[in-house]
Short mmCIF file of C-alpha atoms and ligand atoms in Angstrom, two decimals:
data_model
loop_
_atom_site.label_atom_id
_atom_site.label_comp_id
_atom_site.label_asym_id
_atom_site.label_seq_id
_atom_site.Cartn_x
_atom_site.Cartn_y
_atom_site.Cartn_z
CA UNK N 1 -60.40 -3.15 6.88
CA UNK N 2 -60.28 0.37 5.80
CA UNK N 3 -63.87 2.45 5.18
CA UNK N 4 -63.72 4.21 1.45
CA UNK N 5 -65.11 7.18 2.29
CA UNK N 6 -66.08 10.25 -0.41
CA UNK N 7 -64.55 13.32 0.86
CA UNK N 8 -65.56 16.90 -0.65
CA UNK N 9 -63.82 19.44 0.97
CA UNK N 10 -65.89 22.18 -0.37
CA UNK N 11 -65.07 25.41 -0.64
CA UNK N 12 -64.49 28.86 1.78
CA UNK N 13 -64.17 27.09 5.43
CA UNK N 14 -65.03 23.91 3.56
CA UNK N 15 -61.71 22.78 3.31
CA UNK N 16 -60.59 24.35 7.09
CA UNK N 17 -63.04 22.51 8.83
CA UNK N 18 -63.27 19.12 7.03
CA UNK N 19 -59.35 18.59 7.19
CA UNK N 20 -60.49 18.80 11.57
CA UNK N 21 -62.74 16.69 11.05
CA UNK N 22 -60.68 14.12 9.12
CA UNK N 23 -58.01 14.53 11.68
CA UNK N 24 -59.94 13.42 13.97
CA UNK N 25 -61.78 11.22 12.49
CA UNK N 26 -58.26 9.01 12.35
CA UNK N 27 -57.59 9.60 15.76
CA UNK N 28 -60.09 7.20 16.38
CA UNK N 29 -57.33 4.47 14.85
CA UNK N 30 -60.43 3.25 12.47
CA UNK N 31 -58.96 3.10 9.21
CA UNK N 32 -60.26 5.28 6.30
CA UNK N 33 -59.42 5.35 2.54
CA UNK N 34 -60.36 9.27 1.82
CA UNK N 35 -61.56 9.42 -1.91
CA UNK N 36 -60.96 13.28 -2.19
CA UNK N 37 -62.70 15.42 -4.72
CA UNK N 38 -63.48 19.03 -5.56
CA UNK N 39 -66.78 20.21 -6.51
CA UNK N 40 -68.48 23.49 -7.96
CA UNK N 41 -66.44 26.27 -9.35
CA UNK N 42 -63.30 25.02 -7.99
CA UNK N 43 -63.97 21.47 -9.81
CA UNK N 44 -65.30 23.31 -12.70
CA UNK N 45 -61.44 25.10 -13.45
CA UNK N 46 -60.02 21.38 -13.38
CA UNK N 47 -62.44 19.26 -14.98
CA UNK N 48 -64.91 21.68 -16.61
CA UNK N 49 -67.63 19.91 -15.14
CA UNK N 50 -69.37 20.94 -11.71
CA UNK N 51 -69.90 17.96 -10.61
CA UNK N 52 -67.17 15.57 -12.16
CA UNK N 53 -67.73 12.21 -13.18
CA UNK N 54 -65.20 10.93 -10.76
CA UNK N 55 -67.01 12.14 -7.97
CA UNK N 56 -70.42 10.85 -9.01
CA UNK N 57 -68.33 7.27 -9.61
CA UNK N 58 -66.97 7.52 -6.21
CA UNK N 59 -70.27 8.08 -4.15
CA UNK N 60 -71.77 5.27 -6.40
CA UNK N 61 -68.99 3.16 -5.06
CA UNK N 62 -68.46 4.09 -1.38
CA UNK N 63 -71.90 4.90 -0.75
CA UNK N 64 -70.79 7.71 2.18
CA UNK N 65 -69.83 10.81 1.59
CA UNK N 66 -68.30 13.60 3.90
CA UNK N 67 -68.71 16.87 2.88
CA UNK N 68 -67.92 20.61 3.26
CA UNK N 69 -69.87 23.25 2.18
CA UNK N 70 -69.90 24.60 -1.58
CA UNK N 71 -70.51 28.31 -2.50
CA UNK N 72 -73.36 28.47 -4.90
CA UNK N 73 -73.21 32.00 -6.47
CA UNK N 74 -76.75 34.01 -6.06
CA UNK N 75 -78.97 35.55 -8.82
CA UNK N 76 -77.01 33.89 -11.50
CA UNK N 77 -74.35 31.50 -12.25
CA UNK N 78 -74.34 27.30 -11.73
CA UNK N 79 -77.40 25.67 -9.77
CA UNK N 80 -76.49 24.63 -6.34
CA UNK N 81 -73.86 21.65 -6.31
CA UNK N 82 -75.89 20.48 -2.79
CA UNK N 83 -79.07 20.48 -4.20
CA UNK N 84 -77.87 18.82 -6.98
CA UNK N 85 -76.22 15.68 -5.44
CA UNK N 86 -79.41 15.66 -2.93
CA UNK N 87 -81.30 14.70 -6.03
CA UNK N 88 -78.91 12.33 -7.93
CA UNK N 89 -78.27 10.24 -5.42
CA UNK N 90 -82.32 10.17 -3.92
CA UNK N 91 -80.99 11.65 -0.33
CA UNK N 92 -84.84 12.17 0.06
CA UNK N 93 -84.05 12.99 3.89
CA UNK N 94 -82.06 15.92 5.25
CA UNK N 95 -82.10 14.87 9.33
CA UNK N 96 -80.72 17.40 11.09
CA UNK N 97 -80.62 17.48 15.04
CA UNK N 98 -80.40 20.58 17.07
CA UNK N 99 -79.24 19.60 20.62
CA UNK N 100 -77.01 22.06 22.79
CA UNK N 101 -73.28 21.20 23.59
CA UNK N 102 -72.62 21.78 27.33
CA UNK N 103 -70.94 24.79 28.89
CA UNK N 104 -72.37 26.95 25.60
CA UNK N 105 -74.23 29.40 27.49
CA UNK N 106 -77.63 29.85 25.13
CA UNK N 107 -81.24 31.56 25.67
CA UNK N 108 -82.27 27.77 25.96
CA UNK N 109 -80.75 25.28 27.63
CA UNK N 110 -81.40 21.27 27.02
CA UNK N 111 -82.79 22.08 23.58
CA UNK N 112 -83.77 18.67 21.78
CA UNK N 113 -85.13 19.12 18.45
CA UNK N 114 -84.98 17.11 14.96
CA UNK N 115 -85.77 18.72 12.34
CA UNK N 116 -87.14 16.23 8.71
CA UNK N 117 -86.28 18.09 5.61
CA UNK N 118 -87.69 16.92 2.48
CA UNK N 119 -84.49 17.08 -0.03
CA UNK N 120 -85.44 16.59 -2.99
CA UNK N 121 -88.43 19.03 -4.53
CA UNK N 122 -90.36 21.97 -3.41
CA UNK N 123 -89.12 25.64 -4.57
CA UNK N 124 -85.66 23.89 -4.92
CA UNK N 125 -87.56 21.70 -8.44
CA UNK N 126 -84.56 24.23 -10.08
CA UNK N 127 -87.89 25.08 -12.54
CA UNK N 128 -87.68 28.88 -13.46
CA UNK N 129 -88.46 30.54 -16.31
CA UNK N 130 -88.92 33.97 -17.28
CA UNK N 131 -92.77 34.11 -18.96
CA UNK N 132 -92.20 37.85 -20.48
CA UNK N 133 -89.65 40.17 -19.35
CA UNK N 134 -90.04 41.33 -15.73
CA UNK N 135 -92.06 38.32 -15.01
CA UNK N 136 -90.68 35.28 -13.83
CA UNK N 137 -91.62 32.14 -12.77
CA UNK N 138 -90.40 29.47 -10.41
CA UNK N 139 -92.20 25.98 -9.99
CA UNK N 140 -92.69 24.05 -6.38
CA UNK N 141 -92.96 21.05 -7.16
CA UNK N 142 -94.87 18.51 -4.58
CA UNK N 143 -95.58 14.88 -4.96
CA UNK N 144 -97.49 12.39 -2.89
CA UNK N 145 -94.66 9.77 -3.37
CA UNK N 146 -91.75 12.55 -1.94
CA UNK N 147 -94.38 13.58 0.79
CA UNK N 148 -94.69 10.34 1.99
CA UNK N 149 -91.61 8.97 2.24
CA UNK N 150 -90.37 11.82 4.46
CA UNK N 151 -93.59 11.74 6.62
CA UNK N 152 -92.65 7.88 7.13
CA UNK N 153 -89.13 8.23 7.45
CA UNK N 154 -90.10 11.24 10.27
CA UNK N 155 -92.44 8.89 12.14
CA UNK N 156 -89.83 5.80 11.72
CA UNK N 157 -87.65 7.98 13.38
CA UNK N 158 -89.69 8.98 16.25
CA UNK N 159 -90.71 5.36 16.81
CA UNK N 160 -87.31 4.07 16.73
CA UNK N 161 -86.13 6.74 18.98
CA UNK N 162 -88.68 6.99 20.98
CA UNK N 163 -89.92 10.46 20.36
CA UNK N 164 -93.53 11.62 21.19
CA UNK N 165 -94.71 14.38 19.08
CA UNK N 166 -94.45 15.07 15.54
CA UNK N 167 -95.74 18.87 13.56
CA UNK N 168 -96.47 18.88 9.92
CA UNK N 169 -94.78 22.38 9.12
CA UNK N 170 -96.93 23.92 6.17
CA UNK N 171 -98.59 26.85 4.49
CA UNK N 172 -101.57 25.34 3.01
CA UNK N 173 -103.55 28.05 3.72
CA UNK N 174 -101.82 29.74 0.78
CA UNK N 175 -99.82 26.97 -1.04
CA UNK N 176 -103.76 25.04 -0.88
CA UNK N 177 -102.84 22.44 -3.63
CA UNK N 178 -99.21 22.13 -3.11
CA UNK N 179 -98.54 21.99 0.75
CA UNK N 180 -102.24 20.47 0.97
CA UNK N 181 -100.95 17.41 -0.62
CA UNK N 182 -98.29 17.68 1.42
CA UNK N 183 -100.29 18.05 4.41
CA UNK N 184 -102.76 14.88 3.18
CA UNK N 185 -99.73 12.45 3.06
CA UNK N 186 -98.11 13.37 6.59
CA UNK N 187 -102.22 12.52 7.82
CA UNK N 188 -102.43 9.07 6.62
CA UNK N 189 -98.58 8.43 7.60
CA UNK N 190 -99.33 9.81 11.37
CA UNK N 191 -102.64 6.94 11.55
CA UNK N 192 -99.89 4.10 11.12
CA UNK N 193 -98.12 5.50 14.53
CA UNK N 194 -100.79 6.00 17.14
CA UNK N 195 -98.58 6.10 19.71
CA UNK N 196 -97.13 9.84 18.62
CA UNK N 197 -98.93 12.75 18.60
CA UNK N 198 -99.43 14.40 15.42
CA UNK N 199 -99.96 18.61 14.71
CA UNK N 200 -99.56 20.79 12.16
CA UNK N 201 -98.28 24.55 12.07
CA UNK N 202 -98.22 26.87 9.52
CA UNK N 203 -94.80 28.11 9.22
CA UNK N 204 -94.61 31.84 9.78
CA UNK N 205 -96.19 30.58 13.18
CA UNK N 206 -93.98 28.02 13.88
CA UNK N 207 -90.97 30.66 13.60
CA UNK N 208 -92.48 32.65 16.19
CA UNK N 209 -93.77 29.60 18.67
CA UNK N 210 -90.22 28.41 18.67
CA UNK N 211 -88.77 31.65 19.38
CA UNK N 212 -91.46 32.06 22.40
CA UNK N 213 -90.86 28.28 23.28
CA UNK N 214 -88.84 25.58 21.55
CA UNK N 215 -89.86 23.13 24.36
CA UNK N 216 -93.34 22.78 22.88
CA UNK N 217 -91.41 20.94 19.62
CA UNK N 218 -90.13 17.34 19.65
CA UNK N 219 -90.03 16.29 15.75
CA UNK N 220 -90.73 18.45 12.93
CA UNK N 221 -91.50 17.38 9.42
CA UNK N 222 -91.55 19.45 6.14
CA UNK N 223 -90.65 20.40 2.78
CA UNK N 224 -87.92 21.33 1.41
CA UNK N 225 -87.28 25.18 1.93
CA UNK N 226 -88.93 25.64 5.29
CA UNK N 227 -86.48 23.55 6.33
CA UNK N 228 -83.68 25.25 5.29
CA UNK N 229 -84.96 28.05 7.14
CA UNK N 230 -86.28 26.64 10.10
CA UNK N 231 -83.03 24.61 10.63
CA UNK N 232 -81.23 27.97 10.46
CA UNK N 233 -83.54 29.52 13.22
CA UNK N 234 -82.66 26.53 14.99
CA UNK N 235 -79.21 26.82 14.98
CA UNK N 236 -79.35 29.89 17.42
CA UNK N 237 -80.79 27.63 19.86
CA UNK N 238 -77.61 26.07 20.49
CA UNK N 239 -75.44 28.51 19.79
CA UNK N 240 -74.58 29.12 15.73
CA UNK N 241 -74.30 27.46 12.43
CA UNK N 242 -70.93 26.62 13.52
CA UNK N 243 -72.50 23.69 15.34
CA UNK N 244 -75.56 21.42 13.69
CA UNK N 245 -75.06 18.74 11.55
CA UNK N 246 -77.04 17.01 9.54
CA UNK N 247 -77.29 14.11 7.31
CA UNK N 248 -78.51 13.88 3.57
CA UNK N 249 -80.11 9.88 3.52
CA UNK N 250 -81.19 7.79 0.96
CA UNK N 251 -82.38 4.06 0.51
CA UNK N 252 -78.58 3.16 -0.80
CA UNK N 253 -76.52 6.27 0.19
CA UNK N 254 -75.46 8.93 2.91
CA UNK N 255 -73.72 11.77 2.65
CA UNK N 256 -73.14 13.96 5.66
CA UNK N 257 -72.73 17.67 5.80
CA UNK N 258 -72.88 20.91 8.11
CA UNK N 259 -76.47 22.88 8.03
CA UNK N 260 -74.01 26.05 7.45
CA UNK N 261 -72.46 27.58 4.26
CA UNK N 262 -68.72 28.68 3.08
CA UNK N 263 -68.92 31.21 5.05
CA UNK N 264 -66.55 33.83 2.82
CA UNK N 265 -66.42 36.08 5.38
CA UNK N 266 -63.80 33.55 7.52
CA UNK N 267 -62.65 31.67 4.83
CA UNK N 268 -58.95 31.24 4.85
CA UNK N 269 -58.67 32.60 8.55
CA UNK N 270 -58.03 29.31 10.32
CA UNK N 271 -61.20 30.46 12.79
CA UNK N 272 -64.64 28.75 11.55
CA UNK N 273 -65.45 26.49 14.49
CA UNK N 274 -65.20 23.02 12.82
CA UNK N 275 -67.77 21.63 15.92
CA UNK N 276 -70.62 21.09 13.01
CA UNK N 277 -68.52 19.13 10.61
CA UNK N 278 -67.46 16.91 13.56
CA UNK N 279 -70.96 16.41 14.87
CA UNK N 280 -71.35 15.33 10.94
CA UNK N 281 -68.47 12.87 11.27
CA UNK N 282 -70.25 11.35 14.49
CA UNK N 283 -73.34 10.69 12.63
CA UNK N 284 -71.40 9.02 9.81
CA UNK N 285 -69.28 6.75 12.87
CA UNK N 286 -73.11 5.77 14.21
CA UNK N 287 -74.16 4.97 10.28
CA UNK N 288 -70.90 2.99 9.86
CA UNK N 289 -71.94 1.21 13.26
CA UNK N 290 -69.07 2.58 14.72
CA UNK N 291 -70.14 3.58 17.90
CA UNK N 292 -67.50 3.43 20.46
CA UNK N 293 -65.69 5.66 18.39
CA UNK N 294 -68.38 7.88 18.09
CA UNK N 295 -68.97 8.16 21.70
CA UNK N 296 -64.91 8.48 22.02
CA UNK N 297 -65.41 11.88 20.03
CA UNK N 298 -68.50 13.03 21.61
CA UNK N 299 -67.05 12.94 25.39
CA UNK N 300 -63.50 14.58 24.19
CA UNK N 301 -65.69 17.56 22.70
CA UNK N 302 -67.57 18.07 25.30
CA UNK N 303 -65.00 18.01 27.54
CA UNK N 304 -63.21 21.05 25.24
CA UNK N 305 -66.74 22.56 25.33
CA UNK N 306 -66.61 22.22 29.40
CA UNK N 307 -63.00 23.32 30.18
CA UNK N 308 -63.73 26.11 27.69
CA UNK N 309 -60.06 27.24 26.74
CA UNK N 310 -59.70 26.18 23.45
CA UNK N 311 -63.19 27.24 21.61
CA UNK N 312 -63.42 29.09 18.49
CA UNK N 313 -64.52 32.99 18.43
CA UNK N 314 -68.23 32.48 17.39
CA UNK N 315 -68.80 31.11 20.70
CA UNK N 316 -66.76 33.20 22.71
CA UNK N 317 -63.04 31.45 22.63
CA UNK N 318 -60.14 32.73 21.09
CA UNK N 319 -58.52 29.08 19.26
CA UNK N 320 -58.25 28.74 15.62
CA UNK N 321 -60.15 25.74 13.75
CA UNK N 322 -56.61 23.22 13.76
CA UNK N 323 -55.69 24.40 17.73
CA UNK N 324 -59.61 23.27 18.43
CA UNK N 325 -59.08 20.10 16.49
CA UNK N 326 -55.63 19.26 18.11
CA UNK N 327 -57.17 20.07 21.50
CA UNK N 328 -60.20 17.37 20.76
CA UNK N 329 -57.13 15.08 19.52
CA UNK N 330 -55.21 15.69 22.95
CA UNK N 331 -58.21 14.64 24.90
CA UNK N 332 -59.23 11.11 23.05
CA UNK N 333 -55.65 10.66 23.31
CA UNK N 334 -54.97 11.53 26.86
CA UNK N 335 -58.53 9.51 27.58
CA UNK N 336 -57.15 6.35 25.71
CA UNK N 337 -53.81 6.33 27.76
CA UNK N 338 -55.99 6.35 30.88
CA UNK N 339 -58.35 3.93 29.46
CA UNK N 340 -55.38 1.58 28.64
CA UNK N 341 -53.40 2.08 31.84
CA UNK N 342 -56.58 1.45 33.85
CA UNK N 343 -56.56 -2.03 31.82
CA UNK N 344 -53.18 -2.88 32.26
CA UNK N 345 -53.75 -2.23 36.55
CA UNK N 346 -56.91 -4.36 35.93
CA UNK N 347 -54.92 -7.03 34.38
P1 NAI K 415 -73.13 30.65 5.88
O1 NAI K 415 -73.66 29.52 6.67
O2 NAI K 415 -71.95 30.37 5.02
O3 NAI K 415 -72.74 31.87 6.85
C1 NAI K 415 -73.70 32.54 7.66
C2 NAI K 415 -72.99 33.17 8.87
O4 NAI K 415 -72.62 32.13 9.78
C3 NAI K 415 -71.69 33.89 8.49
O5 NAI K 415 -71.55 35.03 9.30
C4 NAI K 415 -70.60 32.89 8.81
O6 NAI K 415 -69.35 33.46 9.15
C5 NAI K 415 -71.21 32.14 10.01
N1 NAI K 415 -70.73 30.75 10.04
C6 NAI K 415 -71.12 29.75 9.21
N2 NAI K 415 -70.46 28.62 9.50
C7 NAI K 415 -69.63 28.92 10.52
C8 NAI K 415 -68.67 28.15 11.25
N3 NAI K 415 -68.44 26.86 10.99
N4 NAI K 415 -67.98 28.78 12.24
C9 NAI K 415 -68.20 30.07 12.53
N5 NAI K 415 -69.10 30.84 11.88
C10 NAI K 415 -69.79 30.26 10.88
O7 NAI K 415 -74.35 31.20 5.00
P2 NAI K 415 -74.38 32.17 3.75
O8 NAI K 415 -73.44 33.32 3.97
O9 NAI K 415 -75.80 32.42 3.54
O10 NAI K 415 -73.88 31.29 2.51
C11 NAI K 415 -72.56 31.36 1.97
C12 NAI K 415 -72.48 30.38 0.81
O11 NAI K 415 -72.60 29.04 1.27
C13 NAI K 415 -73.55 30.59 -0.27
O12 NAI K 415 -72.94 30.45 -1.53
C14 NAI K 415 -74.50 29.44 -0.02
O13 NAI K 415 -75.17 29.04 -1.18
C15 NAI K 415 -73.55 28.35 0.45
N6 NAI K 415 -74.19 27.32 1.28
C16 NAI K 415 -73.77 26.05 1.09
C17 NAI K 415 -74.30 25.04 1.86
C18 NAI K 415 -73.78 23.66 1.63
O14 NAI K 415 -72.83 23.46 0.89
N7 NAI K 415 -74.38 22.65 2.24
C19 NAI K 415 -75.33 25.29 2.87
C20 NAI K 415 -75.66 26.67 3.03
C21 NAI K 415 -75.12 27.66 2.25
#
């Protein structure tokens, strides 16, 4: 049996670092049936549509997606292609965990966080109007149901995973309607689970307390654009954008994607580090229920992360994106001839 999987390159690195991925991603020997399609401008030229139909048909039929980032122009222009597949498909949770690689020497070592994004409203609503010229307005939206639903799906988490401590990330001392509602729901979620500890932190704090001390977080829950920017803070933890994944979940679909952009600056250069995208791939294996072959991928990267002479420039190394992939490759490979050989002798 082969897994249909949606694949969206993207655009910029998008395509560098997802064709790593998807290398190896078959290394594995699980079978995939890549359902490849363009989005944003690129899919705009071809199909004069941003999003095209085909796409939307495939992800209604495969129910996964893999996908690379897609430049959404700023101050004008299309409305972000992310944001807008976030929202058709319901991926009301963007789960993204920030956990150091070994041998990446950072200012914090053994960094564990998970960050809960709310997906689907807030400041990202897409609601803007200009009242009169030179005044403009832009609506947050916030609803119990939304708040909710990613309070539960925070706490289901950090029961399932056994996690002890969960922070409400908010600023309802301004926002008092919006993020207060906000703030209500993640309350009467957090009774249900007496077990975890529940706190709440405005957010221009919380950017400082994790600076000063990331240990004091274990789980952290909130809407929509603090967690874009707290997941981006959290990056640095662990050495760069070029290295959290994250997953966009809904009741009936997944589609898995790298916290960072298209990074135009690199694009084209063969040198984004394509780590991020293949942390991305693991959490699709694990969704799949493919979990030997997840682990498979885990122990050959860190093993490139520990030997340390193939990594890509942003942390440190001097390898382009394929010669990382090919070196992750070599070492599932050279691991599976030992594995097999070590069978054979058993036999
Ligand atoms: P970015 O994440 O693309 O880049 C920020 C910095 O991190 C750049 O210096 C870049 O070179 C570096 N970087 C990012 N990924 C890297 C990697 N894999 N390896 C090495 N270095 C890496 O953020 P930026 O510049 O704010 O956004 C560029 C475009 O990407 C914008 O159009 C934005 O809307 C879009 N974007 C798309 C996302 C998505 O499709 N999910 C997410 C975030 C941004």
């Amino acid at each position: 049996m082969a897994y249909k999987i949606t694949l969206i390159p993207g655009d910029g690195i998008g395509p560098e670092v997802t064709r790593a991925a998807v290398r190896i991603l078959e290394a594995t020997g699980i079978k995939f049936e890549w359902e490849s399609f363009q989005a944003g401008a690129e899919a705009f030229e071809k199909y004069h549509e941003y999003i095209p139909k085909e796409l939307t048909e495939s992800i209604e039929r495969t129910r996964v997606g893999l996908k690379g980032p897609v430049t959404t122009p700023i101050g004008g222009g299309f409305a972000s292609i992310n944001v807008a597949l976030r929202k058709q498909f319901e991926l009301y949770a963007n789960f993204r965990p920030i956990r150091n690689l070994p041998h990446i020497p950072t200012r914090y070592p053994d960094v564990d966080l998970i960050i809960v994004r709310e997906n689907t409203e807030s400041l990202y609503s897409g609601i803007e109007h200009e009242v009169v010229p030179g005044v403009v307005e832009s609506i947050k939206i916030i609803t119990a149901k939304a708040s909710t639903r990613i309070a539960r799906f925070a706490f289901e988490y950090a029961r399932k995973n056994k996690r002890k401590k969960i922070h409400a990330i908010h600023k309802a001392n301004i926002m008092k309607l919006s993020d207060g509602l906000f703030l209500r729901c993640c309350r009467d979620v957090a009774k249900e689970y007496p077990e975890i500890t529940y706190g709440e932190h405005i957010v221009d704090n919380t950017c400082m307390q994790l600076v000063m001390n990331p240990y004091q977080y274990d789980t952290l829950v909130m809407e929509n654009l603090y967690g874009d920017i707290i997941s981006d803070l959290c990056a640095a933890f662990v050495g760069g954008l070029g290295l959290v994944p994250s997953a966009n979940l809904g009741e009936s679909c997944a589609i898995f994607e790298a916290v960072h952009g298209s990074a135009p600056d690199i694009a084209g250069k063969d040198t984004a580090n394509p780590t991020a995208v293949i942390r991305c791939s693991l959490l699709m294996l694990r969704h799949l229920g493919e979990h030997d072959a997840a682990n498979r991928i885990r122990h050959a990267l860190e093993k490139v992360y520990r030997t340390r002479e193939k990594l890509t420039r942003d942390v440190g190394g001097k390898a382009g994106t394929s010669e990382f992939a090919d070196s992750v490759i070599e070492v599932m490979e050279s691991s599976a001839t030992v594995e097999t050989t070590a069978e054979i002798s058993r036999a």
